[in-house]
Amino acid sequence: MTPDAEFGYELLVCRYAELAWHPSEGSRPALVSRQLGTKDRRWDTVVIELDPEAFERRREFGDRAIDSDLLHVVRGAPAEWAFYRDALPHPGYPWRYVRQAVHRAAGRDLIEKRRDGNRIEIRRKRPYPDWVERIVAVENKPDLDRSAADRLSDQLDHDIETALADEAWLATETTGERVEPALLREMPVEAGILATDFSGGLDADAADVAWHPSDLSPGEGQRRDPETETLRLEIAERAYGKGWRSYHDTMRPDCRHFELRREGRALVPYCAAKGKVPTARECSGSCPEFSPEPPQWRTRGWPIEGGPGKGIERLLRRRRERERDRAERVE
């Protein structure tokens, strides 16, 4: 059964994208994340299509995201030792912040550094690869009434005008009607429409393309400006580090009522006390039903592995890692 909350629907769309991306053009290696974007626009679901060989080289930089300051250092680090201010392009902000990023990058083993008198020199350990091929934005709205359609239309218009993503989609629940209502709403024609049916559980056949999207990437011989390309890479890095299962960071899996329940080939959070999929706002320490695990649960195992909540966190992290492995192997 499809979860009641839009949050639960969002998780199912993310899992569907892992199983069946691209919905109209066949299998493509990809990573899926959620609630990412810029200060002006946040996307529900983000699909990062990638080059498997380049992605394998990206993974040599570790499992954590490389933030914007670190990207400036890692991408600009030279093959031979050089003073960091000579090696890196001007950041547009004071060099002292770059110096801090150099120390952080070396601390994470992303680059090498050494001191030559009062000068800090850097050298790359390995080239940072061009692993991102395309970025796809998906807005999720299971119940597309007219007011919701009006808001989404404005948001999708923004995505198409800025062309920060290479495709823009709307995912909505199918109604079974001959013509899906989403096709009758005033949506931008450039946005694709994905009609989902999770009523029987989630699998790779749980959605159909009701409308194909336009390609928003630059035409042949054209390129995005460097600032936009850097912003896209920052989004991709955050998607790599976060994934879409990171909801355990903002919810309370340490509550005795918190569970994971299966929806076909997906696992979604479930509150046994309220009998539904909770949102992050509901699943908090201020919830009147919140009941923390007893200390005896939290100190199980050796050295201390924790109770069911810690087990849920480990399970979700392992699944994120499994999907990274799978994306790396896809040809």
Tab-separated table of C-alpha atoms in Angstrom:
chain	number	residue	atom	x	y	z
A	1	MET	CA	0.000	0.000	0.000
A	2	THR	CA	1.263	3.449	-0.844
A	3	PRO	CA	2.229	5.374	2.317
A	4	ASP	CA	-0.132	8.175	3.347
A	5	ALA	CA	2.460	10.915	3.656
A	6	GLU	CA	4.070	12.605	0.670
A	7	PHE	CA	7.356	11.842	2.409
A	8	GLY	CA	6.662	8.111	2.112
A	9	TYR	CA	5.766	8.534	-1.553
A	10	GLU	CA	9.030	10.383	-2.105
A	11	LEU	CA	10.982	7.451	-0.684
A	12	LEU	CA	9.211	5.032	-3.017
A	13	VAL	CA	9.982	7.222	-6.030
A	14	CYS	CA	13.645	7.261	-4.992
A	15	ARG	CA	13.724	3.480	-4.706
A	16	TYR	CA	11.955	3.100	-8.055
A	17	ALA	CA	14.612	5.318	-9.657
A	18	GLU	CA	17.323	3.040	-8.236
A	19	LEU	CA	15.648	0.005	-9.751
A	20	ALA	CA	14.531	1.293	-13.129
A	21	TRP	CA	16.351	4.405	-14.242
A	22	HIS	CA	15.986	5.591	-17.022
A	23	PRO	CA	12.172	4.996	-17.250
A	24	SER	CA	11.921	5.561	-21.013
A	25	GLU	CA	15.406	4.965	-22.391
A	26	GLY	CA	16.654	1.835	-20.667
A	27	SER	CA	19.080	1.107	-17.853
A	28	ARG	CA	21.620	3.783	-16.954
A	29	PRO	CA	24.065	3.743	-14.023
A	30	ALA	CA	22.881	6.322	-11.508
A	31	LEU	CA	22.858	7.459	-7.897
A	32	VAL	CA	19.650	8.703	-6.284
A	33	SER	CA	19.261	11.296	-3.541
A	34	ARG	CA	16.513	13.516	-2.172
A	35	GLN	CA	15.886	17.073	-0.981
A	36	LEU	CA	18.858	18.648	-2.730
A	37	GLY	CA	19.353	21.766	-4.789
A	38	THR	CA	20.367	25.397	-4.407
A	39	LYS	CA	19.338	28.303	-2.203
A	40	ASP	CA	16.688	29.150	-4.825
A	41	ARG	CA	15.347	25.677	-5.574
A	42	ARG	CA	15.172	22.348	-3.774
A	43	TRP	CA	14.295	19.160	-5.658
A	44	ASP	CA	12.369	16.243	-4.143
A	45	THR	CA	14.362	13.549	-5.941
A	46	VAL	CA	17.692	13.939	-7.696
A	47	VAL	CA	19.114	11.323	-10.073
A	48	ILE	CA	22.815	11.582	-10.888
A	49	GLU	CA	23.614	9.649	-14.068
A	50	LEU	CA	27.273	8.715	-14.045
A	51	ASP	CA	30.189	7.224	-15.928
A	52	PRO	CA	30.974	3.928	-14.121
A	53	GLU	CA	34.734	4.001	-14.770
A	54	ALA	CA	35.072	7.615	-13.671
A	55	PHE	CA	32.825	6.896	-10.682
A	56	GLU	CA	35.172	4.108	-9.624
A	57	ARG	CA	37.983	6.682	-9.539
A	58	ARG	CA	35.766	9.091	-7.590
A	59	ARG	CA	35.255	6.443	-4.925
A	60	GLU	CA	38.995	6.423	-4.287
A	61	PHE	CA	38.453	9.829	-2.658
A	62	GLY	CA	36.326	8.193	0.052
A	63	ASP	CA	32.682	7.782	0.967
A	64	ARG	CA	32.052	11.304	2.249
A	65	ALA	CA	30.894	14.192	0.100
A	66	ILE	CA	33.527	16.703	-0.995
A	67	ASP	CA	32.084	20.130	-0.220
A	68	SER	CA	32.522	23.261	-2.359
A	69	ASP	CA	35.624	24.522	-0.540
A	70	LEU	CA	37.319	21.150	-0.767
A	71	LEU	CA	36.380	20.779	-4.436
A	72	HIS	CA	38.236	24.005	-5.173
A	73	VAL	CA	41.377	22.483	-3.665
A	74	VAL	CA	41.026	18.915	-4.923
A	75	ARG	CA	40.236	19.855	-8.517
A	76	GLY	CA	42.982	22.473	-8.653
A	77	ALA	CA	45.769	20.596	-6.884
A	78	PRO	CA	48.759	20.258	-9.257
A	79	ALA	CA	50.605	17.093	-10.241
A	80	GLU	CA	53.854	18.526	-8.823
A	81	TRP	CA	54.509	20.380	-5.573
A	82	ALA	CA	53.514	24.056	-5.692
A	83	PHE	CA	52.616	26.896	-3.345
A	84	TYR	CA	48.844	26.594	-2.935
A	85	ARG	CA	48.184	30.230	-3.903
A	86	ASP	CA	50.119	29.752	-7.133
A	87	ALA	CA	48.476	26.413	-7.915
A	88	LEU	CA	44.821	27.208	-7.266
A	89	PRO	CA	42.614	29.691	-9.131
A	90	HIS	CA	41.522	32.733	-7.158
A	91	PRO	CA	38.498	31.646	-5.123
A	92	GLY	CA	36.697	34.990	-5.059
A	93	TYR	CA	36.992	35.122	-1.266
A	94	PRO	CA	39.920	35.546	1.170
A	95	TRP	CA	42.813	33.111	0.795
A	96	ARG	CA	42.768	32.285	4.507
A	97	TYR	CA	39.642	30.208	3.885
A	98	VAL	CA	41.434	28.340	1.119
A	99	ARG	CA	44.282	27.668	3.532
A	100	GLN	CA	41.779	26.117	5.951
A	101	ALA	CA	40.365	23.984	3.138
A	102	VAL	CA	43.889	22.839	2.229
A	103	HIS	CA	44.381	21.574	5.796
A	104	ARG	CA	40.989	19.838	5.737
A	105	ALA	CA	41.678	18.224	2.369
A	106	ALA	CA	45.041	16.920	3.566
A	107	GLY	CA	43.414	15.693	6.781
A	108	ARG	CA	40.993	13.618	4.718
A	109	ASP	CA	43.839	12.292	2.538
A	110	LEU	CA	42.392	13.984	-0.560
A	111	ILE	CA	45.671	15.784	-1.360
A	112	GLU	CA	49.238	15.939	-0.076
A	113	LYS	CA	50.692	18.997	1.636
A	114	ARG	CA	54.057	20.025	2.999
A	115	ARG	CA	55.618	23.159	4.465
A	116	ASP	CA	58.439	25.009	2.757
A	117	GLY	CA	59.398	27.666	5.261
A	118	ASN	CA	56.259	29.758	5.739
A	119	ARG	CA	54.696	28.508	2.520
A	120	ILE	CA	52.297	25.593	2.282
A	121	GLU	CA	52.770	23.512	-0.831
A	122	ILE	CA	50.262	21.005	-2.177
A	123	ARG	CA	50.225	18.124	-4.632
A	124	ARG	CA	47.378	15.980	-5.824
A	125	LYS	CA	47.249	12.309	-4.897
A	126	ARG	CA	45.139	11.488	-7.931
A	127	PRO	CA	43.188	13.498	-10.527
A	128	TYR	CA	39.583	14.249	-9.631
A	129	PRO	CA	37.512	12.489	-12.340
A	130	ASP	CA	34.698	13.862	-14.487
A	131	TRP	CA	32.201	11.296	-13.184
A	132	VAL	CA	28.860	13.123	-13.555
A	133	GLU	CA	27.144	12.719	-16.924
A	134	ARG	CA	23.651	14.098	-16.356
A	135	ILE	CA	21.509	15.431	-13.492
A	136	VAL	CA	17.764	14.785	-13.421
A	137	ALA	CA	15.284	16.583	-11.152
A	138	VAL	CA	12.012	14.916	-10.108
A	139	GLU	CA	9.127	16.603	-8.294
A	140	ASN	CA	6.864	14.214	-6.374
A	141	LYS	CA	3.161	14.864	-5.917
A	142	PRO	CA	1.013	11.740	-5.481
A	143	ASP	CA	-2.298	13.656	-5.404
A	144	LEU	CA	-2.168	16.284	-8.121
A	145	ASP	CA	-5.104	18.579	-7.423
A	146	ARG	CA	-5.338	21.926	-9.209
A	147	SER	CA	-3.709	24.019	-6.479
A	148	ALA	CA	-0.785	21.577	-6.259
A	149	ALA	CA	-0.498	21.590	-10.050
A	150	ASP	CA	-0.288	25.390	-10.124
A	151	ARG	CA	2.566	25.414	-7.617
A	152	LEU	CA	4.418	22.628	-9.382
A	153	SER	CA	4.010	24.324	-12.739
A	154	ASP	CA	5.860	27.379	-11.437
A	155	GLN	CA	8.596	25.218	-9.947
A	156	LEU	CA	9.060	23.194	-13.129
A	157	ASP	CA	9.104	26.390	-15.178
A	158	HIS	CA	12.005	27.543	-13.014
A	159	ASP	CA	13.863	24.254	-13.608
A	160	ILE	CA	13.409	24.526	-17.357
A	161	GLU	CA	14.442	28.182	-17.542
A	162	THR	CA	17.609	27.707	-15.473
A	163	ALA	CA	18.470	24.324	-17.095
A	164	LEU	CA	20.585	23.423	-14.082
A	165	ALA	CA	19.296	19.865	-14.528
A	166	ASP	CA	19.345	17.963	-17.816
A	167	GLU	CA	15.759	16.731	-17.396
A	168	ALA	CA	12.785	17.727	-15.249
A	169	TRP	CA	10.046	15.249	-14.269
A	170	LEU	CA	6.828	15.149	-12.303
A	171	ALA	CA	6.032	11.868	-10.522
A	172	THR	CA	2.385	11.373	-9.558
A	173	GLU	CA	0.072	8.509	-8.667
A	174	THR	CA	-1.834	7.030	-11.584
A	175	THR	CA	-5.624	7.264	-11.435
A	176	GLY	CA	-6.373	4.530	-13.944
A	177	GLU	CA	-8.311	6.947	-16.140
A	178	ARG	CA	-7.904	6.839	-19.912
A	179	VAL	CA	-6.171	10.225	-19.816
A	180	GLU	CA	-4.192	10.908	-16.662
A	181	PRO	CA	-5.263	14.173	-14.961
A	182	ALA	CA	-1.612	15.262	-14.886
A	183	LEU	CA	-1.747	15.539	-18.676
A	184	LEU	CA	-4.708	17.919	-18.410
A	185	ARG	CA	-2.999	20.269	-15.985
A	186	GLU	CA	-1.085	23.238	-17.302
A	187	MET	CA	2.386	21.781	-16.892
A	188	PRO	CA	5.407	22.868	-18.958
A	189	VAL	CA	5.564	20.678	-22.039
A	190	GLU	CA	9.303	20.230	-21.475
A	191	ALA	CA	8.701	18.350	-18.200
A	192	GLY	CA	8.210	14.589	-18.245
A	193	ILE	CA	5.357	12.927	-16.351
A	194	LEU	CA	5.869	9.631	-14.531
A	195	ALA	CA	2.635	7.867	-13.568
A	196	THR	CA	3.307	5.546	-10.628
A	197	ASP	CA	1.308	2.706	-9.122
A	198	PHE	CA	2.716	1.474	-5.827
A	199	SER	CA	-0.558	-0.084	-4.637
A	200	GLY	CA	0.805	-3.583	-5.108
A	201	GLY	CA	4.216	-2.764	-3.664
A	202	LEU	CA	7.228	-1.329	-5.387
A	203	ASP	CA	9.162	-2.957	-8.212
A	204	ALA	CA	10.798	-1.902	-11.464
A	205	ASP	CA	7.448	-2.024	-13.316
A	206	ALA	CA	5.575	0.247	-10.908
A	207	ALA	CA	5.606	3.322	-13.170
A	208	ASP	CA	4.877	4.325	-16.759
A	209	VAL	CA	5.945	7.368	-18.723
A	210	ALA	CA	2.840	9.446	-19.464
A	211	TRP	CA	4.820	12.263	-21.097
A	212	HIS	CA	8.432	12.293	-22.261
A	213	PRO	CA	10.694	15.143	-21.099
A	214	SER	CA	12.764	17.457	-23.249
A	215	ASP	CA	16.535	17.440	-23.038
A	216	LEU	CA	17.576	20.640	-21.201
A	217	SER	CA	21.329	20.157	-21.635
A	218	PRO	CA	23.288	22.530	-23.899
A	219	GLY	CA	23.177	21.914	-27.621
A	220	GLU	CA	26.028	20.511	-29.672
A	221	GLY	CA	29.122	22.673	-29.422
A	222	GLN	CA	27.768	24.579	-26.417
A	223	ARG	CA	28.709	24.369	-22.754
A	224	ARG	CA	27.326	25.601	-19.482
A	225	ASP	CA	29.253	28.389	-17.848
A	226	PRO	CA	31.933	27.252	-15.340
A	227	GLU	CA	29.974	28.535	-12.330
A	228	THR	CA	26.956	26.402	-13.275
A	229	GLU	CA	29.127	23.354	-13.901
A	230	THR	CA	30.693	23.775	-10.463
A	231	LEU	CA	27.255	24.086	-8.866
A	232	ARG	CA	26.118	20.875	-10.596
A	233	LEU	CA	29.187	19.072	-9.302
A	234	GLU	CA	28.519	20.314	-5.759
A	235	ILE	CA	24.967	18.922	-5.990
A	236	ALA	CA	26.300	15.600	-7.296
A	237	GLU	CA	28.818	15.383	-4.451
A	238	ARG	CA	26.097	15.997	-1.873
A	239	ALA	CA	23.992	13.299	-3.530
A	240	TYR	CA	26.946	10.915	-3.385
A	241	GLY	CA	27.508	11.491	0.314
A	242	LYS	CA	23.888	11.674	1.398
A	243	GLY	CA	21.902	9.262	-0.778
A	244	TRP	CA	18.169	9.111	-0.056
A	245	ARG	CA	18.137	6.802	2.961
A	246	SER	CA	19.673	9.417	5.248
A	247	TYR	CA	16.276	10.130	6.812
A	248	HIS	CA	17.545	8.330	9.899
A	249	ASP	CA	19.696	11.420	10.540
A	250	THR	CA	16.601	13.612	11.004
A	251	MET	CA	14.252	11.028	12.538
A	252	ARG	CA	14.381	9.011	15.766
A	253	PRO	CA	15.221	5.374	15.001
A	254	ASP	CA	16.137	5.096	18.701
A	255	CYS	CA	12.400	5.254	19.538
A	256	ARG	CA	10.963	1.854	20.391
A	257	HIS	CA	8.042	2.550	18.019
A	258	PHE	CA	10.288	3.192	14.991
A	259	GLU	CA	10.345	0.373	12.440
A	260	LEU	CA	11.262	-0.306	8.835
A	261	ARG	CA	8.519	-1.928	6.791
A	262	ARG	CA	8.715	-3.455	3.360
A	263	GLU	CA	6.786	-2.010	0.412
A	264	GLY	CA	7.648	-4.498	-2.311
A	265	ARG	CA	11.331	-3.911	-3.016
A	266	ALA	CA	11.563	-0.864	-0.755
A	267	LEU	CA	11.968	-0.301	2.973
A	268	VAL	CA	10.224	2.726	4.461
A	269	PRO	CA	10.093	4.047	8.035
A	270	TYR	CA	6.969	3.255	10.018
A	271	CYS	CA	5.638	4.452	13.383
A	272	ALA	CA	3.972	1.563	15.208
A	273	ALA	CA	2.392	3.957	17.724
A	274	LYS	CA	0.651	6.070	15.054
A	275	GLY	CA	0.225	3.283	12.524
A	276	LYS	CA	1.627	5.218	9.561
A	277	VAL	CA	4.720	6.468	7.753
A	278	PRO	CA	5.803	9.522	9.772
A	279	THR	CA	7.435	12.654	8.451
A	280	ALA	CA	10.731	13.943	9.838
A	281	ARG	CA	8.788	16.695	11.610
A	282	GLU	CA	6.537	14.136	13.328
A	283	CYS	CA	9.316	11.671	14.164
A	284	SER	CA	11.209	13.771	16.687
A	285	GLY	CA	12.006	13.904	20.360
A	286	SER	CA	9.045	16.245	20.886
A	287	CYS	CA	6.548	13.650	19.634
A	288	PRO	CA	4.137	12.739	22.485
A	289	GLU	CA	4.537	9.069	21.521
A	290	PHE	CA	8.337	9.179	21.612
A	291	SER	CA	9.648	6.384	23.823
A	292	PRO	CA	13.448	6.024	23.859
A	293	GLU	CA	15.012	2.616	23.833
A	294	PRO	CA	15.904	1.455	27.343
A	295	PRO	CA	19.606	1.595	28.295
A	296	GLN	CA	19.837	-2.202	28.233
A	297	TRP	CA	19.076	-2.158	24.490
A	298	ARG	CA	21.578	0.586	23.713
A	299	THR	CA	24.549	-1.187	25.326
A	300	ARG	CA	24.193	-4.516	23.557
A	301	GLY	CA	27.124	-6.096	21.753
A	302	TRP	CA	30.843	-5.531	21.985
A	303	PRO	CA	32.356	-3.069	22.191
A	304	ILE	CA	28.925	-1.342	22.131
A	305	GLU	CA	26.828	-1.972	19.041
A	306	GLY	CA	23.630	-0.421	20.393
A	307	GLY	CA	20.011	-1.420	20.141
A	308	PRO	CA	17.549	-1.695	17.237
A	309	GLY	CA	17.949	1.979	16.313
A	310	LYS	CA	21.665	1.576	15.676
A	311	GLY	CA	20.926	-1.586	13.739
A	312	ILE	CA	18.539	0.324	11.473
A	313	GLU	CA	21.192	2.984	10.831
A	314	ARG	CA	23.768	0.332	9.916
A	315	LEU	CA	21.299	-1.402	7.605
A	316	LEU	CA	20.486	1.805	5.733
A	317	ARG	CA	24.166	2.706	5.393
A	318	ARG	CA	24.934	-0.779	4.015
A	319	ARG	CA	22.177	-0.408	1.454
A	320	ARG	CA	23.529	2.968	0.363
A	321	GLU	CA	26.957	1.387	-0.065
A	322	ARG	CA	25.477	-1.512	-2.016
A	323	GLU	CA	23.886	0.897	-4.482
A	324	ARG	CA	27.213	2.674	-4.933
A	325	ASP	CA	28.800	-0.686	-5.724
A	326	ARG	CA	26.045	-1.522	-8.189
A	327	ALA	CA	26.348	1.834	-9.984
A	328	GLU	CA	30.079	1.291	-10.336
A	329	ARG	CA	29.571	-2.120	-11.992
A	330	VAL	CA	26.806	-1.184	-14.456
A	331	GLU	CA	27.993	-1.111	-18.067
